Tab-separated table of C-alpha atoms and ligand atoms in Angstrom:
chain	number	residue	atom	x	y	z
A	1	MET	CA	-11.118	-17.901	33.784
A	2	ALA	CA	-13.252	-18.746	30.770
A	3	ILE	CA	-12.394	-21.987	28.893
A	4	GLY	CA	-13.318	-22.213	25.282
A	5	ALA	CA	-14.417	-25.660	23.961
A	6	LEU	CA	-14.847	-26.484	20.226
A	7	GLU	CA	-16.188	-29.767	18.967
A	8	ALA	CA	-15.219	-29.660	15.220
A	9	GLY	CA	-17.588	-32.170	13.288
A	10	GLY	CA	-18.059	-32.748	9.600
A	11	THR	CA	-21.390	-31.158	9.614
A	12	LYS	CA	-21.526	-28.816	12.472
A	13	MET	CA	-19.251	-27.032	14.893
A	14	SER	CA	-20.334	-27.004	18.482
A	15	LEU	CA	-18.847	-24.173	20.717
A	16	GLY	CA	-19.042	-23.778	24.341
A	17	VAL	CA	-17.647	-21.620	27.002
A	18	PHE	CA	-16.938	-23.301	30.477
A	19	THR	CA	-15.807	-22.199	33.996
A	20	SER	CA	-12.815	-23.973	35.373
A	21	ARG	CA	-15.166	-26.360	37.257
A	22	LEU	CA	-16.754	-27.255	33.899
A	23	ARG	CA	-19.983	-25.471	34.173
A	24	ARG	CA	-21.158	-24.216	30.769
A	25	THR	CA	-21.870	-20.515	30.507
A	26	ALA	CA	-22.479	-19.979	26.755
A	27	ALA	CA	-22.935	-22.260	23.579
A	28	LEU	CA	-23.284	-21.849	19.894
A	29	THR	CA	-23.820	-24.264	17.061
A	30	ILE	CA	-22.775	-23.331	13.458
A	31	PRO	CA	-22.761	-25.336	10.334
A	32	THR	CA	-19.386	-26.605	8.968
A	33	ALA	CA	-18.770	-24.604	5.856
A	34	THR	CA	-15.396	-23.874	4.235
A	35	PRO	CA	-12.533	-22.899	6.632
A	36	ASP	CA	-12.492	-19.293	5.352
A	37	GLU	CA	-16.130	-18.915	6.252
A	38	THR	CA	-16.270	-20.913	9.528
A	39	VAL	CA	-13.012	-20.239	11.330
A	40	PRO	CA	-13.610	-16.442	11.656
A	41	ARG	CA	-17.070	-17.118	13.176
A	42	ILE	CA	-15.551	-19.403	15.671
A	43	ALA	CA	-12.707	-17.092	16.532
A	44	ALA	CA	-15.300	-14.189	16.925
A	45	PHE	CA	-17.437	-16.246	19.411
A	46	PHE	CA	-14.483	-17.079	21.489
A	47	ARG	CA	-13.075	-13.529	21.405
A	48	GLU	CA	-16.482	-12.164	22.485
A	49	HIS	CA	-16.481	-14.489	25.568
A	50	ALA	CA	-12.884	-13.699	26.364
A	51	VAL	CA	-11.764	-17.201	26.676
A	52	THR	CA	-8.213	-17.626	28.024
A	53	SER	CA	-7.611	-21.047	26.659
A	54	LEU	CA	-9.150	-23.418	24.220
A	55	GLY	CA	-9.589	-27.227	23.678
A	56	ILE	CA	-10.605	-28.666	20.368
A	57	ALA	CA	-12.236	-32.053	19.747
A	58	ALA	CA	-11.729	-32.610	16.064
A	59	PHE	CA	-13.040	-34.908	13.467
A	60	GLY	CA	-10.374	-37.116	12.079
A	61	PRO	CA	-8.089	-37.987	10.819
A	62	VAL	CA	-6.080	-35.187	12.337
A	63	ASP	CA	-2.406	-34.646	13.431
A	64	VAL	CA	-2.378	-35.069	17.143
A	65	ARG	CA	1.399	-34.929	17.659
A	66	ARG	CA	1.816	-32.172	20.215
A	67	GLY	CA	4.825	-29.960	19.861
A	68	THR	CA	5.281	-30.799	16.091
A	69	PRO	CA	4.688	-28.234	13.374
A	70	GLY	CA	1.720	-30.332	12.081
A	71	TYR	CA	-0.075	-30.397	15.442
A	72	GLY	CA	-3.838	-29.766	14.825
A	73	THR	CA	-3.798	-30.160	11.121
A	74	ILE	CA	-6.630	-32.012	9.562
A	75	LEU	CA	-5.322	-34.897	7.500
A	76	ASN	CA	-6.870	-37.018	4.665
A	77	THR	CA	-10.680	-36.095	5.134
A	78	PRO	CA	-13.239	-36.640	2.472
A	79	LYS	CA	-14.192	-32.972	3.232
A	80	LEU	CA	-11.879	-31.509	0.681
A	81	ALA	CA	-12.061	-27.861	1.939
A	82	TRP	CA	-10.591	-29.080	5.171
A	83	ARG	CA	-7.878	-31.396	3.895
A	84	ARG	CA	-4.476	-30.414	5.209
A	85	TYR	CA	-6.118	-27.384	6.900
A	86	PRO	CA	-3.987	-26.158	9.950
A	87	LEU	CA	-7.161	-25.814	12.322
A	88	LEU	CA	-5.192	-25.403	15.539
A	89	GLN	CA	-2.706	-22.932	13.920
A	90	ALA	CA	-5.451	-20.902	12.317
A	91	LEU	CA	-7.292	-20.436	15.754
A	92	ARG	CA	-3.987	-19.738	17.566
A	93	ASP	CA	-3.197	-16.975	14.927
A	94	GLU	CA	-6.615	-15.554	15.533
A	95	LEU	CA	-6.816	-15.809	19.343
A	96	ASP	CA	-3.247	-15.965	20.582
A	97	ILE	CA	-4.156	-18.182	23.562
A	98	PRO	CA	-3.103	-21.671	24.627
A	99	ILE	CA	-4.868	-24.276	22.525
A	100	ALA	CA	-4.927	-28.163	22.896
A	101	LEU	CA	-6.606	-30.550	20.385
A	102	ASP	CA	-7.367	-34.150	20.128
A	103	THR	CA	-9.738	-36.265	18.256
A	104	ASP	CA	-13.467	-35.999	19.023
A	105	VAL	CA	-13.552	-39.427	20.214
A	106	ASN	CA	-10.436	-39.190	22.423
A	107	ALA	CA	-11.896	-36.116	23.923
A	108	ALA	CA	-15.257	-37.978	24.633
A	109	ALA	CA	-13.387	-40.826	26.241
A	110	LEU	CA	-11.493	-38.351	28.446
A	111	ALA	CA	-14.829	-36.725	29.449
A	112	GLU	CA	-16.439	-40.021	30.407
A	113	VAL	CA	-13.342	-41.153	32.515
A	114	THR	CA	-13.249	-37.769	34.134
A	115	GLN	CA	-16.949	-37.154	35.036
A	116	GLY	CA	-19.068	-39.607	33.163
A	117	ALA	CA	-19.771	-43.445	32.863
A	118	ALA	CA	-16.237	-44.452	33.341
A	119	LYS	CA	-15.347	-42.124	36.133
A	120	GLY	CA	-12.472	-43.469	38.101
A	121	LEU	CA	-11.401	-46.017	35.711
A	122	LYS	CA	-8.044	-45.705	33.838
A	123	ASN	CA	-8.746	-47.855	30.929
A	124	CYS	CA	-11.733	-47.030	28.938
A	125	LEU	CA	-12.754	-47.412	25.111
A	126	TYR	CA	-15.307	-45.113	23.830
A	127	LEU	CA	-16.934	-46.235	20.567
A	128	THR	CA	-19.208	-44.219	18.649
A	129	VAL	CA	-21.534	-45.857	15.838
A	130	GLY	CA	-23.008	-43.251	13.468
A	131	THR	CA	-22.160	-42.087	9.974
A	132	GLY	CA	-18.808	-43.592	10.672
A	133	ILE	CA	-17.333	-45.626	13.507
A	134	GLY	CA	-14.671	-44.076	15.708
A	135	GLY	CA	-13.090	-44.968	19.010
A	136	GLY	CA	-11.155	-43.057	21.719
A	137	LEU	CA	-9.027	-44.820	24.227
A	138	VAL	CA	-7.690	-43.933	27.768
A	139	SER	CA	-5.155	-46.343	28.677
A	140	GLU	CA	-3.573	-46.296	32.174
A	141	GLY	CA	-5.006	-42.848	32.469
A	142	SER	CA	-3.714	-41.322	29.305
A	143	LEU	CA	-5.139	-40.849	25.884
A	144	VAL	CA	-3.406	-42.973	23.221
A	145	HIS	CA	-1.805	-41.537	20.241
A	146	GLY	CA	0.895	-42.860	18.000
A	147	LEU	CA	1.860	-42.740	14.325
A	148	MET	CA	-1.548	-40.896	13.845
A	149	HIS	CA	-4.073	-42.118	16.319
A	150	PRO	CA	-5.768	-45.511	16.596
A	151	GLU	CA	-8.673	-45.887	14.114
A	152	TRP	CA	-11.043	-48.362	15.827
A	153	GLY	CA	-13.630	-47.954	13.013
A	154	HIS	CA	-11.072	-49.598	10.479
A	155	LEU	CA	-10.269	-52.842	12.348
A	156	LEU	CA	-10.809	-55.590	10.040
A	157	LEU	CA	-13.621	-57.919	10.835
A	158	PRO	CA	-14.687	-61.150	9.553
A	159	ARG	CA	-17.862	-60.944	7.254
A	160	HIS	CA	-20.992	-62.226	8.743
A	161	PRO	CA	-21.891	-65.574	6.964
A	162	ASP	CA	-25.488	-64.380	6.057
A	163	ASP	CA	-24.527	-60.787	5.211
A	164	PRO	CA	-26.274	-59.957	1.788
A	165	MET	CA	-23.343	-57.542	1.293
A	166	LEU	CA	-19.997	-59.043	-0.024
A	167	ASN	CA	-17.923	-56.086	0.804
A	168	GLY	CA	-18.430	-53.235	3.327
A	169	VAL	CA	-19.087	-49.601	2.301
A	170	CYS	CA	-15.654	-48.358	3.384
A	171	PRO	CA	-13.788	-47.049	0.325
A	172	PHE	CA	-10.460	-48.170	1.843
A	173	HIS	CA	-11.082	-51.577	3.189
A	174	ALA	CA	-13.344	-54.441	1.952
A	175	SER	CA	-14.023	-55.717	5.465
A	176	CYS	CA	-13.701	-53.308	8.247
A	177	ALA	CA	-15.927	-52.283	11.049
A	178	GLU	CA	-17.044	-49.009	9.492
A	179	GLY	CA	-17.747	-50.720	6.219
A	180	PHE	CA	-19.986	-53.392	7.848
A	181	ALA	CA	-21.472	-51.635	10.733
A	182	SER	CA	-21.721	-47.995	10.342
A	183	GLY	CA	-25.126	-46.340	9.789
A	184	PRO	CA	-24.524	-46.018	6.086
A	185	ALA	CA	-23.527	-49.796	5.905
A	186	MET	CA	-26.964	-50.627	7.416
A	187	GLN	CA	-28.620	-48.369	4.913
A	188	ALA	CA	-26.797	-49.940	2.020
A	189	ARG	CA	-27.464	-53.491	3.131
A	190	TRP	CA	-31.197	-53.171	3.995
A	191	GLY	CA	-32.168	-50.389	1.850
A	192	MET	CA	-33.569	-48.164	4.834
A	193	ALA	CA	-31.779	-46.008	7.332
A	194	ALA	CA	-30.889	-47.650	10.662
A	195	ALA	CA	-33.223	-45.112	12.258
A	196	ASP	CA	-36.138	-46.676	10.387
A	197	LEU	CA	-35.243	-50.356	10.537
A	198	PRO	CA	-37.868	-52.156	12.720
A	199	ALA	CA	-36.713	-53.302	16.120
A	200	ASP	CA	-37.404	-57.029	15.315
A	201	HIS	CA	-35.486	-56.954	12.000
A	202	ARG	CA	-32.713	-59.445	11.677
A	203	GLY	CA	-30.407	-56.576	10.793
A	204	TRP	CA	-30.124	-55.838	14.474
A	205	ASP	CA	-28.629	-59.175	15.300
A	206	MET	CA	-26.179	-58.819	12.453
A	207	GLU	CA	-25.244	-55.418	13.476
A	208	ALA	CA	-24.615	-56.477	17.119
A	209	TRP	CA	-22.527	-59.507	15.700
A	210	TYR	CA	-20.223	-56.971	14.071
A	211	LEU	CA	-20.072	-54.595	16.994
A	212	ALA	CA	-19.334	-57.444	19.339
A	213	HIS	CA	-16.513	-58.561	17.100
A	214	LEU	CA	-15.193	-55.089	17.262
A	215	CYS	CA	-15.388	-55.098	21.050
A	216	MET	CA	-13.789	-58.633	21.287
A	217	ASN	CA	-10.768	-57.357	19.401
A	218	ALA	CA	-10.509	-54.345	21.646
A	219	VAL	CA	-10.881	-56.486	24.823
A	220	MET	CA	-8.015	-58.699	23.689
A	221	ALA	CA	-5.870	-55.845	22.152
A	222	VAL	CA	-6.011	-53.268	25.006
A	223	SER	CA	-7.915	-54.792	27.905
A	224	PRO	CA	-10.340	-51.822	28.563
A	225	GLU	CA	-12.107	-51.928	32.059
A	226	VAL	CA	-15.253	-50.560	30.282
A	227	ILE	CA	-16.393	-50.128	26.802
A	228	LEU	CA	-18.889	-47.333	26.172
A	229	LEU	CA	-21.002	-47.604	23.126
A	230	GLY	CA	-22.676	-44.476	21.771
A	231	GLY	CA	-23.600	-42.675	18.534
A	232	GLY	CA	-26.802	-42.445	16.580
A	233	VAL	CA	-27.187	-46.156	15.735
A	234	LEU	CA	-27.078	-47.026	19.483
A	235	HIS	CA	-30.249	-45.124	19.866
A	236	ALA	CA	-31.948	-48.295	18.825
A	237	PRO	CA	-32.606	-49.605	22.471
A	238	GLN	CA	-32.547	-53.336	21.407
A	239	LEU	CA	-28.979	-53.118	20.241
A	240	LEU	CA	-26.796	-52.875	23.301
A	241	PRO	CA	-28.174	-56.004	25.004
A	242	LEU	CA	-27.649	-57.986	21.744
A	243	VAL	CA	-24.071	-56.708	21.691
A	244	ARG	CA	-23.397	-57.736	25.153
A	245	SER	CA	-24.623	-61.339	24.559
A	246	HIS	CA	-22.683	-61.690	21.452
A	247	LEU	CA	-19.497	-60.498	23.064
A	248	GLU	CA	-20.040	-62.777	26.107
A	249	ARG	CA	-20.282	-65.664	23.697
A	250	LEU	CA	-17.352	-64.589	21.631
A	251	MET	CA	-15.040	-64.229	24.629
A	252	GLY	CA	-15.676	-67.876	25.396
A	253	GLY	CA	-14.982	-67.545	29.006
A	254	TYR	CA	-11.299	-66.481	28.367
A	255	VAL	CA	-11.241	-63.530	30.589
A	256	ASP	CA	-11.005	-64.568	34.213
A	257	PRO	CA	-14.627	-64.083	35.681
A	258	GLU	CA	-13.143	-62.632	38.831
A	259	LEU	CA	-11.695	-59.766	36.858
A	260	LEU	CA	-14.615	-59.286	34.393
A	261	PRO	CA	-17.476	-57.190	35.580
A	262	ALA	CA	-20.983	-58.201	34.699
A	263	MET	CA	-21.706	-57.568	31.007
A	264	ASP	CA	-24.288	-54.940	31.777
A	265	ASP	CA	-21.563	-52.929	33.391
A	266	TYR	CA	-18.838	-53.841	31.057
A	267	VAL	CA	-20.487	-52.676	27.928
A	268	ARG	CA	-22.615	-49.676	28.542
A	269	SER	CA	-23.824	-46.281	27.311
A	270	PRO	CA	-21.845	-43.090	27.766
A	271	ALA	CA	-23.223	-40.740	30.531
A	272	LEU	CA	-22.461	-37.422	28.893
A	273	TYR	CA	-23.718	-38.134	25.278
A	274	PRO	CA	-24.304	-36.290	23.317
A	275	ASP	CA	-22.065	-33.688	25.039
A	276	SER	CA	-19.085	-36.071	25.639
A	277	GLY	CA	-16.942	-34.547	22.881
A	278	LEU	CA	-17.578	-30.914	23.985
A	279	VAL	CA	-16.943	-31.623	27.587
A	280	GLY	CA	-13.826	-33.347	26.608
A	281	ALA	CA	-12.749	-30.256	24.578
A	282	ALA	CA	-13.379	-28.251	27.685
A	283	LEU	CA	-11.068	-30.663	29.697
A	284	LEU	CA	-8.416	-30.349	26.932
A	285	GLY	CA	-8.746	-26.537	27.038
A	286	ARG	CA	-8.362	-26.366	30.954
A	287	GLY	CA	-5.123	-28.338	30.479
A	288	ALA	CA	-3.830	-26.393	27.531
A	289	LYS	CA	-0.302	-24.890	27.786
A	290	ALA	CA	1.214	-22.011	25.742
B	301	LIG	P1	-22.874	-38.635	13.098
B	301	LIG	O1	-22.108	-39.957	13.084
B	301	LIG	O2	-23.016	-38.027	11.604
B	301	LIG	O3	-22.366	-37.630	14.049
B	301	LIG	P2	-24.965	-39.815	14.418
B	301	LIG	O4	-24.152	-40.331	15.499
B	301	LIG	O5	-26.337	-39.128	14.814
B	301	LIG	O6	-24.327	-39.039	13.373
B	301	LIG	O7	-25.434	-41.181	13.610
B	301	LIG	C1	-26.215	-41.176	12.523
B	301	LIG	C2	-26.712	-42.529	12.161
B	301	LIG	O8	-27.504	-42.970	13.353
B	301	LIG	C3	-27.564	-42.718	10.933
B	301	LIG	O9	-27.127	-43.865	10.192
B	301	LIG	C4	-28.911	-42.932	11.513
B	301	LIG	O10	-29.737	-43.870	10.679
B	301	LIG	C5	-28.730	-43.672	12.881
B	301	LIG	N1	-29.800	-43.454	13.802
B	301	LIG	C6	-30.170	-42.225	14.261
B	301	LIG	N2	-31.358	-42.446	15.098
B	301	LIG	C7	-31.503	-43.741	15.212
B	301	LIG	C8	-32.388	-44.621	15.971
B	301	LIG	N3	-33.269	-44.124	16.710
B	301	LIG	N4	-32.145	-45.961	15.790
B	301	LIG	C9	-31.162	-46.487	15.028
B	301	LIG	N5	-30.333	-45.664	14.263
B	301	LIG	C10	-30.393	-44.424	14.382
B	302	LIG	ZN1	-12.230	-49.069	6.638
């Protein structure tokens, strides 16, 4: 049995073929152009490898309501060519196999609880901080959906009192996590990419302050047993320890110390990064039903 996995991103499409035990046997990365150009290439690859089911980890926002006509349709994305594009349906028309789809971050969370840094846990929040901020949530062993899907990056946060920016960079909200703490927010605030900001720059403490507020809200709202923090901005090694210490302070001792793991365990790096999304797609594909 060959399982197809697709991580559909705004700039690239990562494709993989996996065995039922999740060993990868083939891989391909292609740029995300228009659907007319890109979808036939994806279909050709999976046809060539004779996959019998497919899982898709898609950039959002995307319709994740299984069993409805809109399932797997890309929603209000700034990538105009993909707006309202029925990604799952288009691949089903091409391949005629069972396909399951979720958000890239939900897929990543699923992969991490199944065989990564949150293995064995039933409540895990996976946050990625890069060009945007996104989050996937496994709650009581299930991926969380709803009206659409939770959008952790758009939780409203207080503005840091010393922030030189009055408003965040999110076009929708003046004061949300993505607006104040994404890579582009750091670029806008300091005039240089997060990747180039010196390790001792005060921007890192401010970044940690924002991410700790996001984590704090998550802890109080959904009580994750672990928070996994990944994405390009977390490549800066000084950031994670700063987030932990801000979060510990913000929690103010409220969570019973007998229940709360040590901060180093509670907020940690994903284990499968940067493949969390693709492995999650394979898991979705393995469970896909006609
Ligand atoms: P995307 O979100 O587009 O998938 P990434 O997760 O790689 O991409 O995130 C890109 C962001 O990560 C950029 O804002 C970049 O400046 C930042 N970044 C990349 N490498 C580093 C690094 N070593 N330290 C800090 N920030 C980094
Ligand atoms: Zn926002």
